[in-house]
XYZ file of C-alpha atoms in Angstrom:
361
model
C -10.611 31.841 -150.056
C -10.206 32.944 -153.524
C -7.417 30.208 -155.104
C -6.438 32.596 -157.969
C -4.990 35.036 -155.420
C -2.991 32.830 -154.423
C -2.368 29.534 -156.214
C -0.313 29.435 -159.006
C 3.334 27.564 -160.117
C 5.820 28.757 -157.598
C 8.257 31.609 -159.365
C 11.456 29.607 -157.778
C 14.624 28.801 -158.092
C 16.564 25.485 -157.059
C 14.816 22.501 -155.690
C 11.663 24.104 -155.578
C 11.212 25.307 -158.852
C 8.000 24.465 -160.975
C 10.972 23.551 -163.613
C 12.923 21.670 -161.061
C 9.517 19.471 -160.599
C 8.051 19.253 -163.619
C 8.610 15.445 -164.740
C 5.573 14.762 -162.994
C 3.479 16.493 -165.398
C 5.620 15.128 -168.470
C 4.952 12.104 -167.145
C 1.089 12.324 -167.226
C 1.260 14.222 -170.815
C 2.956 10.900 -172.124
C 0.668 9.003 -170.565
C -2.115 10.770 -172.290
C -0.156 11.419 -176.068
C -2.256 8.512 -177.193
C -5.643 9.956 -176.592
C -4.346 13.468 -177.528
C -3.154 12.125 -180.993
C -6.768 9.804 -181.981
C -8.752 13.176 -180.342
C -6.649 15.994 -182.645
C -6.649 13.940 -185.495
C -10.358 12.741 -185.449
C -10.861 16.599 -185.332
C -8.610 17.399 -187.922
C -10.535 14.731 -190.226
C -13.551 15.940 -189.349
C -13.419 20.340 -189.807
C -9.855 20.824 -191.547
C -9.993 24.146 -190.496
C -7.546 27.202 -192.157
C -6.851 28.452 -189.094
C -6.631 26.042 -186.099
C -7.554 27.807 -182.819
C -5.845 25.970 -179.855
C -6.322 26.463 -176.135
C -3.859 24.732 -173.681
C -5.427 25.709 -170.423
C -3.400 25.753 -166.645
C -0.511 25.685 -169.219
C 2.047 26.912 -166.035
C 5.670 27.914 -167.051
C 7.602 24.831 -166.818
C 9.813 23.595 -169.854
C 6.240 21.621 -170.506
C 4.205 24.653 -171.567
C 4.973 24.010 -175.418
C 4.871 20.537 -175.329
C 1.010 19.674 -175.869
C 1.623 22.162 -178.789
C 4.436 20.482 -180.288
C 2.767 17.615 -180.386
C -0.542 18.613 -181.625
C 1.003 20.550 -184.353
C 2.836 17.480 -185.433
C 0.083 15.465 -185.266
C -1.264 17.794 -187.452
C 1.521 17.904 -190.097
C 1.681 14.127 -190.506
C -2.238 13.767 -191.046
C -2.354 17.052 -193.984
C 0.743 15.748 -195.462
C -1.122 11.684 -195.761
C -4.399 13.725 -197.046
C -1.947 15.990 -199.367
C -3.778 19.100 -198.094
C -2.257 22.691 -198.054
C -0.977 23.177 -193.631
C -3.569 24.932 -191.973
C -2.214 28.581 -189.367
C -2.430 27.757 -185.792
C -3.357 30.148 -183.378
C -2.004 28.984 -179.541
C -3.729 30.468 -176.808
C -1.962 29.258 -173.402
C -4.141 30.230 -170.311
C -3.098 30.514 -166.591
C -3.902 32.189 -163.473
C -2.697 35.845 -163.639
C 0.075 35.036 -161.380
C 1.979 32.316 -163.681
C 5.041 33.172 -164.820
C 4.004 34.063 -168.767
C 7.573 35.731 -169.429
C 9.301 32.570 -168.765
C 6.775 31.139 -171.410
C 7.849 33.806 -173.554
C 11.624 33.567 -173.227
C 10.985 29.935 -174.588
C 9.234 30.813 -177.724
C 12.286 32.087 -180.202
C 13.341 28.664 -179.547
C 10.579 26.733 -180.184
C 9.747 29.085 -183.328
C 13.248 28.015 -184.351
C 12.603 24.209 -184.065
C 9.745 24.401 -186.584
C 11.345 26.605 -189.294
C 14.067 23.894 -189.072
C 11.755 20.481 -188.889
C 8.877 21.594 -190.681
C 8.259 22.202 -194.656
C 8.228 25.621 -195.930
C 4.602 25.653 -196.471
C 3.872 24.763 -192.937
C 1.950 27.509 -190.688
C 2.258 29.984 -189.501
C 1.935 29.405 -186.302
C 1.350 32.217 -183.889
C 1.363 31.641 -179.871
C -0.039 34.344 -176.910
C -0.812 33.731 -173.220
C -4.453 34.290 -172.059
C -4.016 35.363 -168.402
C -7.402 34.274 -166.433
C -9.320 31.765 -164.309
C -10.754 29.132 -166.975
C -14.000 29.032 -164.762
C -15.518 31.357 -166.835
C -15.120 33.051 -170.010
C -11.708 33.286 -171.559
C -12.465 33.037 -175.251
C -15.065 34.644 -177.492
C -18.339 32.343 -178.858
C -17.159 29.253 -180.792
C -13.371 30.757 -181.432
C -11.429 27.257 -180.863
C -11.510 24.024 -182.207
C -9.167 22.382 -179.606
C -8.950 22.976 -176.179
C -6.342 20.875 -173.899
C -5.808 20.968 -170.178
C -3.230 18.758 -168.096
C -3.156 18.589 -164.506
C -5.794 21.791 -163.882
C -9.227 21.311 -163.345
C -8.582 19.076 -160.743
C -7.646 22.472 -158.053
C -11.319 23.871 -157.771
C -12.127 28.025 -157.837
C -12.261 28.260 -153.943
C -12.254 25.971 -150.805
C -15.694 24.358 -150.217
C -18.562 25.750 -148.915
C -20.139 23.964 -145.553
C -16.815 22.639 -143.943
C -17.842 24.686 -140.768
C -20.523 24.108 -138.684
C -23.483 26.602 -138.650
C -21.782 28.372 -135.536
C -18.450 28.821 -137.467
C -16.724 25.493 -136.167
C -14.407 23.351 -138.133
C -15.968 20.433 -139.730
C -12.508 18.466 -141.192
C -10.575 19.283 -137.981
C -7.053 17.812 -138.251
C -7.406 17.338 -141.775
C -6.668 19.512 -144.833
C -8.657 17.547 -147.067
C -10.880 14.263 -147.341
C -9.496 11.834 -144.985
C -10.594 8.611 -143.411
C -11.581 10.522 -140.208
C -13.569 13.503 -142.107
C -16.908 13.191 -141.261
C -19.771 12.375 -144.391
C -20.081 15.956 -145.296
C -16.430 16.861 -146.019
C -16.577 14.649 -148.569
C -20.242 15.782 -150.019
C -19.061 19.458 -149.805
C -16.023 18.713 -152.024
C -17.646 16.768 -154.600
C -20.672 19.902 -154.577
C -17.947 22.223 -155.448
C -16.075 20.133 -157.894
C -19.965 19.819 -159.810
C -20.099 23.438 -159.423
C -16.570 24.447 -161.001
C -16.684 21.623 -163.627
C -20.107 22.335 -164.540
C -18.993 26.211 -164.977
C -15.614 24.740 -167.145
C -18.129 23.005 -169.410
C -20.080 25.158 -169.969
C -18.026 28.222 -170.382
C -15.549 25.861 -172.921
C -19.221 24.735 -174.536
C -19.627 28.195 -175.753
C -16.637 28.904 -176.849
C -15.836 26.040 -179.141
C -17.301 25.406 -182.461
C -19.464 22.201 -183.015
C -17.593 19.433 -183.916
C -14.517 20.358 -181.718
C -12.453 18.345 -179.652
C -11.135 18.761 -175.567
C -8.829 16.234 -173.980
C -8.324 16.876 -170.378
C -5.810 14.976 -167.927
C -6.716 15.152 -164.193
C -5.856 13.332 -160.520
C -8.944 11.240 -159.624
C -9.850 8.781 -157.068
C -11.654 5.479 -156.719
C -14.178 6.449 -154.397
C -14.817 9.910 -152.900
C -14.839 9.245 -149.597
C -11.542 7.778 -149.324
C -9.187 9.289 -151.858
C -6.044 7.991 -150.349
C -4.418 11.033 -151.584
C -0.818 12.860 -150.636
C -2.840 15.516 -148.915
C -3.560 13.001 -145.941
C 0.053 12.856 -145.145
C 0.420 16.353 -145.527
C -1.970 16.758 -143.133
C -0.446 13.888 -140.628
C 2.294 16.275 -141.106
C 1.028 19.524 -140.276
C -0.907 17.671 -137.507
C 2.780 16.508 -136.044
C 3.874 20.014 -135.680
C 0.376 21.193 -134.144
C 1.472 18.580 -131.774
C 4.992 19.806 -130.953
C 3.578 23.744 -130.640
C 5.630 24.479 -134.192
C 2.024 25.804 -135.512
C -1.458 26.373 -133.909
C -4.254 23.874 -133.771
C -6.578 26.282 -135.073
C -4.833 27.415 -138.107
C -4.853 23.339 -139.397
C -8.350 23.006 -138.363
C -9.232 25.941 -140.822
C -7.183 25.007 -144.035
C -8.327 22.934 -146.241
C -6.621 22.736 -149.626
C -8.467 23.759 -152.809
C -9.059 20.002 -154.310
C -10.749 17.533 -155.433
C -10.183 14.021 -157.349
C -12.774 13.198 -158.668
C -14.018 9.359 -159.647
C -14.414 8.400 -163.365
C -17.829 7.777 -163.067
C -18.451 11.535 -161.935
C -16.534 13.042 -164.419
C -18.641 11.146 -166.995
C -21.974 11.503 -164.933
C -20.860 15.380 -165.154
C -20.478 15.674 -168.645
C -23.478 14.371 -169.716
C -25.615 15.795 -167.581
C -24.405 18.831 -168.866
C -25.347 17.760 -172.509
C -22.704 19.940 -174.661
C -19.965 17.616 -174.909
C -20.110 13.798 -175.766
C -17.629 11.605 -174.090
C -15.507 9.938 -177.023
C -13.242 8.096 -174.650
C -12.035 7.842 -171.032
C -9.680 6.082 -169.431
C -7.658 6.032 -166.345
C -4.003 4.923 -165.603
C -1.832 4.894 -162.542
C 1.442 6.416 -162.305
C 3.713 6.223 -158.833
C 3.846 9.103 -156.607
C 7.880 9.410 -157.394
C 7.278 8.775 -161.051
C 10.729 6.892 -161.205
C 10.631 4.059 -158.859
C 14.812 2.940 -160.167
C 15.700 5.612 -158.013
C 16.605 4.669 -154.152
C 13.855 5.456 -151.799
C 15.133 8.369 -150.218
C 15.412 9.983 -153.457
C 12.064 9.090 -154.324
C 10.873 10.710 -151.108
C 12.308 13.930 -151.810
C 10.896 13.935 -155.538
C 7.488 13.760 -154.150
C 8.080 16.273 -151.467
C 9.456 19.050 -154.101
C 6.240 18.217 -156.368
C 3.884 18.838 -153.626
C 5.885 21.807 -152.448
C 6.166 23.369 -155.629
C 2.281 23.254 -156.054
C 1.206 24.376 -152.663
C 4.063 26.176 -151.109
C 1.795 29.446 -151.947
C -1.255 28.614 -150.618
C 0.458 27.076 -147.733
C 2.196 30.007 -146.713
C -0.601 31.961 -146.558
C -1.752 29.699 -143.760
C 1.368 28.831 -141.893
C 4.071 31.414 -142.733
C 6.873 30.974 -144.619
C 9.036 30.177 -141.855
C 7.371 26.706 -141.036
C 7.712 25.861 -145.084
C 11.418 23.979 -144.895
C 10.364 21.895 -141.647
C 6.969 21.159 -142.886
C 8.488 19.317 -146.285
C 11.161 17.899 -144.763
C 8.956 16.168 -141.866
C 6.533 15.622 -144.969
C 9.654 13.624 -146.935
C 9.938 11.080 -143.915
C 6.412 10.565 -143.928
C 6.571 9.847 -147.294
C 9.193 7.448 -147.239
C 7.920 5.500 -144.608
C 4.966 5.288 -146.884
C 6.480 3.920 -149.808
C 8.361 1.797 -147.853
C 5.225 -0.324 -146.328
C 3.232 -0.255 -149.863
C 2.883 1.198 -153.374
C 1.519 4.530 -153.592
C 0.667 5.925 -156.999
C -2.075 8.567 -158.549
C -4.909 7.457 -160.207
C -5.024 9.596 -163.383
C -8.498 10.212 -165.415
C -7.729 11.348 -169.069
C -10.998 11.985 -170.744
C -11.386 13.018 -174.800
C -14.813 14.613 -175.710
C -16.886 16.158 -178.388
C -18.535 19.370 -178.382
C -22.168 18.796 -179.718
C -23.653 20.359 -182.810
């Protein structure tokens, strides 16, 4: 399966809008701000480039889009104002799959244009913002064009579904299961970790060429503590799906043949990763945990609901394609009881990986 046919930010309206769901993703950006700020201003320090060449990469079309901006360029503005230095242009390139919304990006930027004429000085800027329409494994950028590239919540969906989660006579490997789960079998889990190498490796090394030496990348992404047990959402998903296979609502065959496009990786193979690859040099990584419903004040029905909406508004195309859209309403609200019966007996949060690095001379 080719994701970028088919997965990107749900164009919706109501509940199951990417805008509807997108405190998740504010969430994690917050979570990362101090990282982003040390990483941008180290950088700044360092080149104090004219022109500052920015990448924001899986940037969707949620109200977050401009955020990481914002916040870089402000970073920015404090540190040339304490070194009395002359504001450098910035040139914002934000990069999605060709199916994100980019209009609703571009509805949003008189606004934020607006905001800085009013907040910053008058020699501040320009500051000059596109969309860059393409998969970000592979070129996107020409040879050493950006100082800062930024990604939040992305690289963690790899280019395609694995390769070798069928048998060598075409049968399903991960049968009842749409991802790793505690009754996949060894090689589920080796085939997602060979593609996440593969894809990461390709991210590196196509972001290695087109940054100049000395800049900086900060990337935020969904990780696990071991591979083989990721403990993940997708497991109830596919308890889920596996309910309805039961009650003839879908066909066994079609859940033994998805698997979803994704992998969450440990912090130890992110770092193993980058350094193998020798371009970038890790300058810091950390991880933090956040709770599936992000807001744990609210009651626990609520809570459910919140996470079903996030997963729906991330998947709902690429599960489609497998199930129909008729099964979609039934599937998340099955999917919401599961959920709340699962925060109910424990804690359930995401283990986030935020990792700041250095491309190499």
């Amino acid at each position: 399966m080719e994701v970028q046919n088919v997965l990107h930010m749900k164009k919706g309206v109501g509940q199951n809008s990417y805008a509807k769901n997108s405190l998740l993703q504010r969430t994690m950006i917050a979570k990362a701000k101090p990282v982003l700020q040390e990483s941008i201003r180290g950088l700044y320090h360092a080149l104090q480039p004219e022109c500052l060449m920015i990448a924001d990469l899986g940037c969707s079309s949620g109200p977050n889009s401009l955020m990481v901006v914002s916040e870089i360029i402000d970073t920015i503005d404090e540190e040339r104002k304490n070194l009395n230095r002359k504001s450098p242009k910035f040139g914002v390139f934000l990069n999605d799959l060709q199916g994100n919304d980019f209009n609703a990006i571009f509805n949003l930027l008189p606004s934020f244009y607006q905001s800085l004429k009013e907040k910053k000085d008058s020699d501040f800027g320009p500051c000059f913002v596109s969309g860059t329409p393409k998969s970000f494994y592979g070129s996107v950028f020409p040879d050493q064009f950006l100082h800062f590239v930024h990604s939040s919540y992305s690289v963690h969906w790899l280019s395609q579904v694995p390769r070798g989660l069928e048998s060598r006579n075409g049968e399903a490997l991960n049968k009842g299961n749409i991802y790793i789960a505690k009754t996949s079998p060894p090689e589920i889990a080796q085939a997602y970790y060979a593609q996440f190498k593969e894809d990461f490796t390709l991210f590196l090394r196509s972001r290695g060429k087109e940054m100049v030496p000395g800049g900086h990348m900060v990337l935020t992404l969904q990780g696990s503590v071991q591979r083989n047990d990721p403990d993940s959402l997708w497991e109830l998903l596919g308890s889920t799906l596996h309910t309805m296979v039961q009650e003839g609502v879908i066909e066994q065959e079609k859940l033994d043949r998805f698997n979803m496009p994704f992998y969450s990786p440990t912090a130890e193979e992110v770092k193993e990763l980058v350094e193998a690859e020798g371009l970038f040099s890790v300058n810091k990584l950390e991880t933090f945990k956040v709770d599936w419903s992000v807001d744990t004040n609210q009651n626990l029905e609520n809570r459910a609901k919140f996470v079903a909406n996030t997963i729906r508004a991330v998947t709902e195309s690429l599960l489609t394609t497998a199930y129909g859209e008729a099964a979609m309403d039934d599937l998340f609200l099955r999917f919401s009881r599961m959920v709340k019966e699962r925060m109910d007996q424990e804690q359930s949060e995401y283990l986030n990986i935020v990792v700041s690095m250095i491309k190499r001379d």
